[in-house]
PDB file of C-alpha atoms in Angstrom:
ATOM      1  CA  MET A   1      59.786  61.323  37.140  1.00 87.00           C
ATOM      2  CA  ILE A   2      63.333  62.339  36.484  1.00 96.00           C
ATOM      3  CA  PHE A   3      63.400  63.684  40.110  1.00 98.00           C
ATOM      4  CA  ASP A   4      62.438  59.852  41.639  1.00 97.00           C
ATOM      5  CA  LYS A   5      65.421  58.296  39.873  1.00 98.00           C
ATOM      6  CA  VAL A   6      67.823  57.075  41.782  1.00 98.00           C
ATOM      7  CA  LEU A   7      71.023  54.801  42.208  1.00 98.00           C
ATOM      8  CA  ASN A   8      71.980  52.410  44.766  1.00 98.00           C
ATOM      9  CA  LEU A   9      75.389  53.421  46.946  1.00 98.00           C
ATOM     10  CA  SER A  10      77.174  49.719  48.234  1.00 97.00           C
ATOM     11  CA  ASP A  11      75.827  50.330  51.646  1.00 95.00           C
ATOM     12  CA  GLY A  12      72.240  50.262  50.473  1.00 97.00           C
ATOM     13  CA  VAL A  13      71.751  54.044  50.358  1.00 98.00           C
ATOM     14  CA  GLU A  14      69.789  55.701  47.432  1.00 98.00           C
ATOM     15  CA  ILE A  15      71.448  58.888  45.868  1.00 98.00           C
ATOM     16  CA  PRO A  16      69.193  60.658  43.554  1.00 98.00           C
ATOM     17  CA  GLN A  17      70.366  61.175  40.091  1.00 98.00           C
ATOM     18  CA  LEU A  18      70.055  64.672  39.399  1.00 98.00           C
ATOM     19  CA  ALA A  19      71.375  66.565  41.783  1.00 98.00           C
ATOM     20  CA  PHE A  20      71.313  70.425  42.444  1.00 98.00           C
ATOM     21  CA  GLY A  21      75.266  71.419  42.578  1.00 98.00           C
ATOM     22  CA  THR A  22      75.944  75.175  44.522  1.00 98.00           C
ATOM     23  CA  TRP A  23      79.165  75.948  43.457  1.00 97.00           C
ATOM     24  CA  LYS A  24      80.104  79.855  43.420  1.00 96.00           C
ATOM     25  CA  ILE A  25      76.843  80.190  44.647  1.00 98.00           C
ATOM     26  CA  PRO A  26      77.426  83.386  47.564  1.00 98.00           C
ATOM     27  CA  ASP A  27      76.160  81.896  51.150  1.00 98.00           C
ATOM     28  CA  ASN A  28      73.917  84.893  50.981  1.00 98.00           C
ATOM     29  CA  GLU A  29      72.238  83.719  47.967  1.00 98.00           C
ATOM     30  CA  ALA A  30      72.463  79.990  48.334  1.00 98.00           C
ATOM     31  CA  SER A  31      69.127  79.603  50.904  1.00 98.00           C
ATOM     32  CA  ALA A  32      66.916  80.782  48.335  1.00 98.00           C
ATOM     33  CA  ALA A  33      68.539  78.801  45.308  1.00 98.00           C
ATOM     34  CA  VAL A  34      68.209  75.527  47.711  1.00 98.00           C
ATOM     35  CA  GLU A  35      64.817  76.821  48.537  1.00 98.00           C
ATOM     36  CA  ASN A  36      63.563  77.276  44.461  1.00 98.00           C
ATOM     37  CA  ALA A  37      65.770  73.875  43.744  1.00 98.00           C
ATOM     38  CA  LEU A  38      63.563  71.789  45.807  1.00 98.00           C
ATOM     39  CA  ALA A  39      60.523  73.630  45.313  1.00 98.00           C
ATOM     40  CA  ILE A  40      60.761  72.967  41.483  1.00 98.00           C
ATOM     41  CA  GLY A  41      61.597  68.997  42.854  1.00 98.00           C
ATOM     42  CA  TYR A  42      65.371  68.391  42.970  1.00 98.00           C
ATOM     43  CA  ARG A  43      65.992  66.294  45.809  1.00 98.00           C
ATOM     44  CA  HIS A  44      69.630  65.902  45.941  1.00 98.00           C
ATOM     45  CA  ILE A  45      71.554  68.946  47.361  1.00 99.00           C
ATOM     46  CA  ASP A  46      75.512  69.575  47.208  1.00 98.00           C
ATOM     47  CA  THR A  47      77.708  71.749  48.738  1.00 98.00           C
ATOM     48  CA  ALA A  48      81.373  71.578  50.085  1.00 98.00           C
ATOM     49  CA  GLN A  49      83.328  73.616  53.024  1.00 98.00           C
ATOM     50  CA  ALA A  50      85.504  75.164  50.175  1.00 98.00           C
ATOM     51  CA  TYR A  51      82.224  76.782  48.854  1.00 98.00           C
ATOM     52  CA  HIS A  52      81.659  79.039  52.185  1.00 98.00           C
ATOM     53  CA  ASN A  53      78.042  78.334  51.399  1.00 98.00           C
ATOM     54  CA  GLU A  54      76.914  75.990  53.521  1.00 98.00           C
ATOM     55  CA  GLY A  55      75.136  78.299  56.054  1.00 98.00           C
ATOM     56  CA  GLY A  56      73.048  79.095  53.492  1.00 98.00           C
ATOM     57  CA  VAL A  57      72.426  76.016  52.092  1.00 98.00           C
ATOM     58  CA  GLY A  58      71.282  74.542  55.143  1.00 98.00           C
ATOM     59  CA  GLU A  59      68.926  77.147  55.738  1.00 98.00           C
ATOM     60  CA  GLY A  60      67.463  76.765  51.986  1.00 98.00           C
ATOM     61  CA  ILE A  61      66.638  72.890  53.585  1.00 98.00           C
ATOM     62  CA  ARG A  62      65.314  73.810  56.754  1.00 98.00           C
ATOM     63  CA  LYS A  63      62.961  76.707  55.047  1.00 98.00           C
ATOM     64  CA  SER A  64      61.728  74.783  52.322  1.00 98.00           C
ATOM     65  CA  GLY A  65      59.084  72.427  53.813  1.00 97.00           C
ATOM     66  CA  VAL A  66      60.225  69.327  52.376  1.00 98.00           C
ATOM     67  CA  LYS A  67      61.048  66.969  55.189  1.00 98.00           C
ATOM     68  CA  ARG A  68      64.812  66.677  55.762  1.00 98.00           C
ATOM     69  CA  GLU A  69      64.680  62.725  55.394  1.00 98.00           C
ATOM     70  CA  GLN A  70      63.390  63.475  51.619  1.00 98.00           C
ATOM     71  CA  ILE A  71      66.392  65.351  50.488  1.00 98.00           C
ATOM     72  CA  PHE A  72      70.068  63.930  50.043  1.00 99.00           C
ATOM     73  CA  VAL A  73      72.717  66.605  51.213  1.00 99.00           C
ATOM     74  CA  ASN A  74      76.469  65.940  50.349  1.00 98.00           C
ATOM     75  CA  SER A  75      79.383  68.213  51.103  1.00 99.00           C
ATOM     76  CA  LYS A  76      82.871  68.002  51.032  1.00 99.00           C
ATOM     77  CA  VAL A  77      85.551  67.924  53.410  1.00 99.00           C
ATOM     78  CA  GLU A  78      88.709  70.447  52.624  1.00 98.00           C
ATOM     79  CA  ALA A  79      91.048  69.266  49.730  1.00 98.00           C
ATOM     80  CA  GLU A  80      94.008  71.257  51.831  1.00 98.00           C
ATOM     81  CA  ILE A  81      92.672  68.670  55.318  1.00 98.00           C
ATOM     82  CA  LYS A  82      94.714  65.518  55.034  1.00 98.00           C
ATOM     83  CA  ASP A  83      94.773  64.664  58.776  1.00 98.00           C
ATOM     84  CA  TYR A  84      92.775  62.891  60.778  1.00 98.00           C
ATOM     85  CA  ALA A  85      92.064  65.344  63.874  1.00 98.00           C
ATOM     86  CA  ASN A  86      91.257  68.225  61.387  1.00 98.00           C
ATOM     87  CA  ALA A  87      89.021  66.179  59.311  1.00 99.00           C
ATOM     88  CA  LYS A  88      86.727  65.500  62.629  1.00 98.00           C
ATOM     89  CA  LYS A  89      86.781  68.656  63.278  1.00 98.00           C
ATOM     90  CA  SER A  90      86.215  69.942  60.139  1.00 98.00           C
ATOM     91  CA  ILE A  91      82.675  67.230  59.678  1.00 98.00           C
ATOM     92  CA  ASP A  92      81.521  68.601  62.850  1.00 98.00           C
ATOM     93  CA  GLU A  93      82.006  71.989  61.819  1.00 98.00           C
ATOM     94  CA  THR A  94      79.655  71.702  59.070  1.00 99.00           C
ATOM     95  CA  LEU A  95      76.916  70.183  60.530  1.00 98.00           C
ATOM     96  CA  LEU A  96      77.201  73.256  62.801  1.00 98.00           C
ATOM     97  CA  ARG A  97      76.955  75.538  60.463  1.00 98.00           C
ATOM     98  CA  MET A  98      74.401  73.494  58.360  1.00 98.00           C
ATOM     99  CA  LYS A  99      72.327  73.216  61.632  1.00 98.00           C
ATOM    100  CA  LEU A 100      71.527  69.709  60.919  1.00 98.00           C
ATOM    101  CA  ASP A 101      71.733  66.723  62.651  1.00 98.00           C
ATOM    102  CA  TYR A 102      73.466  64.436  59.693  1.00 98.00           C
ATOM    103  CA  LEU A 103      74.786  64.618  56.336  1.00 98.00           C
ATOM    104  CA  ASP A 104      73.576  61.611  53.617  1.00 99.00           C
ATOM    105  CA  MET A 105      77.144  61.909  52.580  1.00 99.00           C
ATOM    106  CA  MET A 106      80.308  63.884  53.166  1.00 99.00           C
ATOM    107  CA  ILE A 107      83.445  63.562  50.499  1.00 99.00           C
ATOM    108  CA  ILE A 108      87.148  64.380  50.485  1.00 99.00           C
ATOM    109  CA  HIS A 109      87.171  67.096  48.053  1.00 98.00           C
ATOM    110  CA  ASN A 110      90.277  66.297  46.354  1.00 98.00           C
ATOM    111  CA  PRO A 111      93.302  63.926  46.666  1.00 98.00           C
ATOM    112  CA  GLN A 112      95.730  66.836  46.801  1.00 98.00           C
ATOM    113  CA  PRO A 113      95.294  69.970  48.195  1.00 98.00           C
ATOM    114  CA  TRP A 114      94.223  72.543  45.598  1.00 98.00           C
ATOM    115  CA  ILE A 115      98.038  74.576  45.802  1.00 97.00           C
ATOM    116  CA  GLU A 116      99.267  71.303  44.554  1.00 98.00           C
ATOM    117  CA  VAL A 117      97.143  69.928  41.779  1.00 98.00           C
ATOM    118  CA  ASN A 118      98.738  70.187  38.256  1.00 96.00           C
ATOM    119  CA  GLN A 119     101.845  70.842  40.072  1.00 96.00           C
ATOM    120  CA  SER A 120     102.962  67.870  41.822  1.00 97.00           C
ATOM    121  CA  ASP A 121     103.417  63.915  41.913  1.00 97.00           C
ATOM    122  CA  ASP A 122     102.282  63.527  46.032  1.00 98.00           C
ATOM    123  CA  ARG A 123      99.362  61.547  46.014  1.00 98.00           C
ATOM    124  CA  HIS A 124      99.113  61.893  49.569  1.00 98.00           C
ATOM    125  CA  PHE A 125      98.016  58.797  50.527  1.00 98.00           C
ATOM    126  CA  GLU A 126      98.657  58.924  53.979  1.00 98.00           C
ATOM    127  CA  GLY A 127      96.661  62.053  54.326  1.00 98.00           C
ATOM    128  CA  ASN A 128      93.561  60.845  52.448  1.00 98.00           C
ATOM    129  CA  LEU A 129      93.773  57.182  54.630  1.00 98.00           C
ATOM    130  CA  GLU A 130      93.988  59.978  57.835  1.00 98.00           C
ATOM    131  CA  ALA A 131      90.644  62.070  56.521  1.00 98.00           C
ATOM    132  CA  TRP A 132      89.112  58.827  55.471  1.00 98.00           C
ATOM    133  CA  ARG A 133      89.029  57.329  58.695  1.00 98.00           C
ATOM    134  CA  ALA A 134      87.660  60.367  60.350  1.00 99.00           C
ATOM    135  CA  LEU A 135      84.946  59.994  57.514  1.00 99.00           C
ATOM    136  CA  GLU A 136      84.363  56.671  58.624  1.00 98.00           C
ATOM    137  CA  GLU A 137      84.114  57.415  61.999  1.00 98.00           C
ATOM    138  CA  ALA A 138      81.555  60.018  61.607  1.00 98.00           C
ATOM    139  CA  MET A 139      79.633  57.832  59.554  1.00 98.00           C
ATOM    140  CA  LYS A 140      79.646  54.789  62.477  1.00 98.00           C
ATOM    141  CA  ALA A 141      78.226  58.025  64.517  1.00 98.00           C
ATOM    142  CA  GLY A 142      75.557  58.494  62.229  1.00 98.00           C
ATOM    143  CA  LYS A 143      76.799  61.755  61.439  1.00 98.00           C
ATOM    144  CA  LEU A 144      76.924  60.496  57.828  1.00 98.00           C
ATOM    145  CA  ARG A 145      74.735  58.044  55.908  1.00 98.00           C
ATOM    146  CA  ALA A 146      77.757  57.634  53.124  1.00 98.00           C
ATOM    147  CA  ILE A 147      80.796  58.869  52.546  1.00 99.00           C
ATOM    148  CA  GLY A 148      83.013  58.842  49.284  1.00 99.00           C
ATOM    149  CA  VAL A 149      85.537  61.082  47.196  1.00 99.00           C
ATOM    150  CA  SER A 150      86.391  63.402  44.424  1.00 98.00           C
ATOM    151  CA  SER A 151      89.045  63.775  41.555  1.00 98.00           C
ATOM    152  CA  PHE A 152      90.429  60.548  42.724  1.00 98.00           C
ATOM    153  CA  GLN A 153      92.316  58.554  39.893  1.00 98.00           C
ATOM    154  CA  PRO A 154      92.542  54.645  40.372  1.00 98.00           C
ATOM    155  CA  GLU A 155      95.345  54.646  42.253  1.00 98.00           C
ATOM    156  CA  ASP A 156      93.887  56.997  44.727  1.00 98.00           C
ATOM    157  CA  LEU A 157      90.599  54.633  45.168  1.00 98.00           C
ATOM    158  CA  ASN A 158      93.044  51.438  45.666  1.00 98.00           C
ATOM    159  CA  ASN A 159      95.177  53.211  48.534  1.00 98.00           C
ATOM    160  CA  LEU A 160      91.684  53.477  50.481  1.00 98.00           C
ATOM    161  CA  ILE A 161      90.009  50.559  49.075  1.00 98.00           C
ATOM    162  CA  ALA A 162      93.519  48.367  50.315  1.00 98.00           C
ATOM    163  CA  ASN A 163      93.969  50.046  53.549  1.00 98.00           C
ATOM    164  CA  SER A 164      90.277  50.610  54.884  1.00 98.00           C
ATOM    165  CA  ASP A 165      87.094  49.066  56.334  1.00 95.00           C
ATOM    166  CA  VAL A 166      85.393  50.834  53.876  1.00 97.00           C
ATOM    167  CA  LYS A 167      85.445  51.052  50.459  1.00 97.00           C
ATOM    168  CA  PRO A 168      84.497  55.102  48.570  1.00 98.00           C
ATOM    169  CA  MET A 169      80.848  54.709  47.836  1.00 98.00           C
ATOM    170  CA  VAL A 170      81.367  57.544  45.203  1.00 98.00           C
ATOM    171  CA  ASN A 171      83.966  59.499  43.201  1.00 99.00           C
ATOM    172  CA  GLN A 172      82.666  62.778  42.261  1.00 98.00           C
ATOM    173  CA  ILE A 173      84.752  64.114  38.904  1.00 98.00           C
ATOM    174  CA  LEU A 174      84.864  66.281  35.895  1.00 98.00           C
ATOM    175  CA  CYS A 175      82.729  64.380  33.251  1.00 98.00           C
ATOM    176  CA  HIS A 176      80.989  66.595  30.313  1.00 98.00           C
ATOM    177  CA  ILE A 177      81.215  66.179  26.373  1.00 98.00           C
ATOM    178  CA  GLY A 178      84.587  66.736  25.510  1.00 95.00           C
ATOM    179  CA  ALA A 179      86.008  65.530  28.937  1.00 96.00           C
ATOM    180  CA  THR A 180      84.916  61.931  29.456  1.00 96.00           C
ATOM    181  CA  PRO A 181      87.507  60.185  31.302  1.00 97.00           C
ATOM    182  CA  LYS A 182      85.878  56.489  30.049  1.00 97.00           C
ATOM    183  CA  PRO A 183      88.825  54.521  31.856  1.00 98.00           C
ATOM    184  CA  LEU A 184      88.057  56.212  35.442  1.00 98.00           C
ATOM    185  CA  ILE A 185      84.556  55.915  35.070  1.00 98.00           C
ATOM    186  CA  ASP A 186      84.761  51.779  33.803  1.00 98.00           C
ATOM    187  CA  PHE A 187      87.225  51.623  36.732  1.00 98.00           C
ATOM    188  CA  CYS A 188      84.605  52.947  39.327  1.00 98.00           C
ATOM    189  CA  GLN A 189      81.597  51.212  38.328  1.00 97.00           C
ATOM    190  CA  GLN A 190      83.333  47.936  37.946  1.00 97.00           C
ATOM    191  CA  ASN A 191      84.295  48.540  41.849  1.00 98.00           C
ATOM    192  CA  GLY A 192      81.184  49.263  42.929  1.00 98.00           C
ATOM    193  CA  ILE A 193      81.662  53.058  42.888  1.00 98.00           C
ATOM    194  CA  VAL A 194      79.257  55.077  41.713  1.00 99.00           C
ATOM    195  CA  VAL A 195      80.017  58.274  39.477  1.00 99.00           C
ATOM    196  CA  GLU A 196      79.466  61.644  39.446  1.00 98.00           C
ATOM    197  CA  SER A 197      79.360  64.071  36.984  1.00 98.00           C
ATOM    198  CA  PHE A 198      80.431  67.710  38.076  1.00 97.00           C
ATOM    199  CA  SER A 199      80.437  70.480  35.528  1.00 97.00           C
ATOM    200  CA  PRO A 200      78.454  68.830  33.044  1.00 98.00           C
ATOM    201  CA  VAL A 201      78.161  71.908  31.202  1.00 97.00           C
ATOM    202  CA  ALA A 202      81.908  72.798  31.204  1.00 95.00           C
ATOM    203  CA  HIS A 203      81.048  75.648  33.334  1.00 92.00           C
ATOM    204  CA  GLY A 204      79.365  77.306  30.456  1.00 93.00           C
ATOM    205  CA  GLU A 205      81.609  76.578  27.746  1.00 94.00           C
ATOM    206  CA  ALA A 206      79.461  73.898  25.810  1.00 96.00           C
ATOM    207  CA  LEU A 207      77.302  76.253  25.192  1.00 94.00           C
ATOM    208  CA  ASN A 208      79.871  77.527  22.631  1.00 93.00           C
ATOM    209  CA  ASN A 209      80.250  74.582  21.042  1.00 95.00           C
ATOM    210  CA  GLU A 210      79.446  73.740  17.441  1.00 95.00           C
ATOM    211  CA  VAL A 211      78.931  70.015  17.029  1.00 96.00           C
ATOM    212  CA  ILE A 212      77.487  70.267  20.641  1.00 98.00           C
ATOM    213  CA  LYS A 213      74.808  73.034  19.392  1.00 97.00           C
ATOM    214  CA  LYS A 214      74.025  70.937  16.299  1.00 98.00           C
ATOM    215  CA  MET A 215      73.299  68.150  18.282  1.00 98.00           C
ATOM    216  CA  ALA A 216      71.187  70.065  20.548  1.00 98.00           C
ATOM    217  CA  ALA A 217      69.298  71.499  17.614  1.00 98.00           C
ATOM    218  CA  LYS A 218      68.559  67.974  16.449  1.00 98.00           C
ATOM    219  CA  TYR A 219      67.107  66.940  19.459  1.00 98.00           C
ATOM    220  CA  GLN A 220      64.882  69.882  19.941  1.00 98.00           C
ATOM    221  CA  VAL A 221      66.463  70.562  23.701  1.00 98.00           C
ATOM    222  CA  SER A 222      69.095  73.067  24.921  1.00 98.00           C
ATOM    223  CA  VAL A 223      72.385  72.525  24.771  1.00 98.00           C
ATOM    224  CA  ALA A 224      72.266  72.264  28.837  1.00 98.00           C
ATOM    225  CA  GLN A 225      69.973  69.716  28.420  1.00 98.00           C
ATOM    226  CA  LEU A 226      71.839  67.840  26.000  1.00 98.00           C
ATOM    227  CA  CYS A 227      74.892  68.096  28.391  1.00 98.00           C
ATOM    228  CA  ILE A 228      73.038  66.797  30.916  1.00 98.00           C
ATOM    229  CA  ARG A 229      71.490  63.567  29.414  1.00 98.00           C
ATOM    230  CA  TYR A 230      74.518  62.620  28.227  1.00 98.00           C
ATOM    231  CA  ASP A 231      76.354  62.087  31.525  1.00 98.00           C
ATOM    232  CA  TRP A 232      73.343  60.878  32.831  1.00 98.00           C
ATOM    233  CA  GLN A 233      73.541  57.969  30.124  1.00 98.00           C
ATOM    234  CA  LEU A 234      76.768  57.105  31.231  1.00 98.00           C
ATOM    235  CA  ASN A 235      75.046  56.226  34.609  1.00 98.00           C
ATOM    236  CA  THR A 236      76.647  59.019  36.383  1.00 98.00           C
ATOM    237  CA  VAL A 237      74.875  61.037  38.779  1.00 98.00           C
ATOM    238  CA  VAL A 238      74.679  64.713  37.529  1.00 98.00           C
ATOM    239  CA  LEU A 239      74.922  67.908  39.070  1.00 98.00           C
ATOM    240  CA  PRO A 240      73.775  71.144  37.290  1.00 97.00           C
ATOM    241  CA  LYS A 241      73.754  74.282  38.595  1.00 95.00           C
ATOM    242  CA  SER A 242      71.946  77.545  37.992  1.00 96.00           C
ATOM    243  CA  THR A 243      70.357  80.101  40.353  1.00 96.00           C
ATOM    244  CA  ASN A 244      67.601  80.892  37.436  1.00 97.00           C
ATOM    245  CA  PRO A 245      64.899  78.794  38.515  1.00 98.00           C
ATOM    246  CA  VAL A 246      63.827  78.947  34.727  1.00 98.00           C
ATOM    247  CA  HIS A 247      67.033  77.047  33.930  1.00 97.00           C
ATOM    248  CA  MET A 248      66.724  74.886  37.545  1.00 98.00           C
ATOM    249  CA  LYS A 249      63.541  73.429  35.692  1.00 98.00           C
ATOM    250  CA  GLU A 250      65.081  73.122  32.242  1.00 98.00           C
ATOM    251  CA  ASN A 251      67.837  71.514  33.570  1.00 98.00           C
ATOM    252  CA  SER A 252      65.205  68.500  35.099  1.00 98.00           C
ATOM    253  CA  GLU A 253      63.597  68.151  31.921  1.00 98.00           C
ATOM    254  CA  LEU A 254      65.629  64.934  30.089  1.00 98.00           C
ATOM    255  CA  ASN A 255      62.529  62.963  28.965  1.00 97.00           C
ATOM    256  CA  PHE A 256      64.571  62.015  25.329  1.00 98.00           C
ATOM    257  CA  VAL A 257      67.273  59.653  24.676  1.00 98.00           C
ATOM    258  CA  ILE A 258      70.518  60.321  23.146  1.00 98.00           C
ATOM    259  CA  ASN A 259      70.623  57.257  20.458  1.00 98.00           C
ATOM    260  CA  ASP A 260      74.198  55.347  20.868  1.00 98.00           C
ATOM    261  CA  GLU A 261      75.518  56.736  17.256  1.00 98.00           C
ATOM    262  CA  ASP A 262      75.044  60.364  18.624  1.00 98.00           C
ATOM    263  CA  MET A 263      76.963  59.123  22.099  1.00 98.00           C
ATOM    264  CA  LYS A 264      79.300  57.976  20.695  1.00 97.00           C
ATOM    265  CA  THR A 265      80.156  61.350  18.367  1.00 97.00           C
ATOM    266  CA  LEU A 266      79.739  63.398  21.700  1.00 98.00           C
ATOM    267  CA  GLU A 267      81.960  61.297  23.183  1.00 96.00           C
ATOM    268  CA  ALA A 268      84.643  61.972  20.799  1.00 95.00           C
ATOM    269  CA  VAL A 269      84.132  66.081  20.944  1.00 96.00           C
ATOM    270  CA  LYS A 270      87.866  67.476  21.623  1.00 89.00           C
ATOM    271  CA  SER A 271      88.356  68.876  24.916  1.00 80.00           C
ATOM    272  CA  PHE A 272      88.005  72.894  24.117  1.00 79.00           C
ATOM    273  CA  ASP A 273      89.014  76.441  26.182  1.00 88.00           C
ATOM    274  CA  TYR A 274      87.278  76.684  29.727  1.00 94.00           C
ATOM    275  CA  GLY A 275      87.481  79.988  28.978  1.00 91.00           C
ATOM    276  CA  SER A 276      87.449  82.323  31.958  1.00 90.00           C
ATOM    277  CA  SER A 277      87.336  79.099  34.488  1.00 93.00           C
ATOM    278  CA  SER A 278      90.531  77.937  33.141  1.00 95.00           C
ATOM    279  CA  HIS A 279      91.892  79.056  35.640  1.00 94.00           C
ATOM    280  CA  PHE A 280      90.304  76.766  38.145  1.00 95.00           C
ATOM    281  CA  PRO A 281      92.363  73.640  39.467  1.00 96.00           C
ATOM    282  CA  VAL A 282      89.855  71.359  37.968  1.00 96.00           C
ATOM    283  CA  PHE A 283      90.089  72.561  34.587  1.00 95.00           C
ATOM    284  CA  GLY A 284      93.590  72.947  34.673  1.00 95.00           C
ATOM    285  CA  GLY A 285      94.845  75.898  36.162  1.00 96.00           C
ATOM    286  CA  LYS A 286      97.470  75.734  38.685  1.00 95.00           C
ATOM    287  CA  ARG A 287      97.108  78.174  41.879  1.00 93.00           C
ATOM    288  CA  GLU A 288      99.635  80.610  42.940  1.00 86.00           C
ATOM    289  CA  LYS A 289     102.127  79.242  45.763  1.00 75.00           C
TER     290      LYS A 289
END
């Protein structure tokens, strides 16, 4: 069953390959969404301090009736936090907000504060090492089972690998048809870092791409299913998001295989406009200073 498929992190922790993403789900809706996802069979829930829905996500986990140890829960330290003291404080605050004794994983949300993304060459090497030290300490204390990063490039990863006791266990990156950073994926996988793919459906914009629509029709699946399966076959953890239980279930129905030739065709799809989501830094936008 698709929900039983796991990848192994470098410390032996198993991470379910299909996750339920909660970006842009309001706190007052997150509990029901998480409950529905867990009822359908999802066992990996992804949130972040920046999503402002950790409380609702935690409530959904507690109300679901699923044993805590059967759920892999991940959150993220705010991208703006680049010092040890505030990173440490934020980890404890996340646990309090979620009313959980531990998280399965916590990651640094971005190597740069969002206000600098696509606008600055400063990679905040020292600040990321400080935040990383807080994550390492929390893991040793039993508050976290695994630690990782998001949107880190090879130079960012090398900084942590060279200067820390624990190397990142995951790197959560933008990866979808039309935006497949193969060199970064290869770098991570060659260094024993599991890749997670966020926005597998390009925040919905893949639904409008004719090449993708035609390929989905060939396999008699939805565009979303094709996009999720594409990331799956790159051996990445995939994080689709939906608040609609019908779509949640559909997103987990991935029992088909995209052949090698079609994978190459999809990998060659040109990047496309993210439409109304273009202002988000992860999609190339710039925050106003």
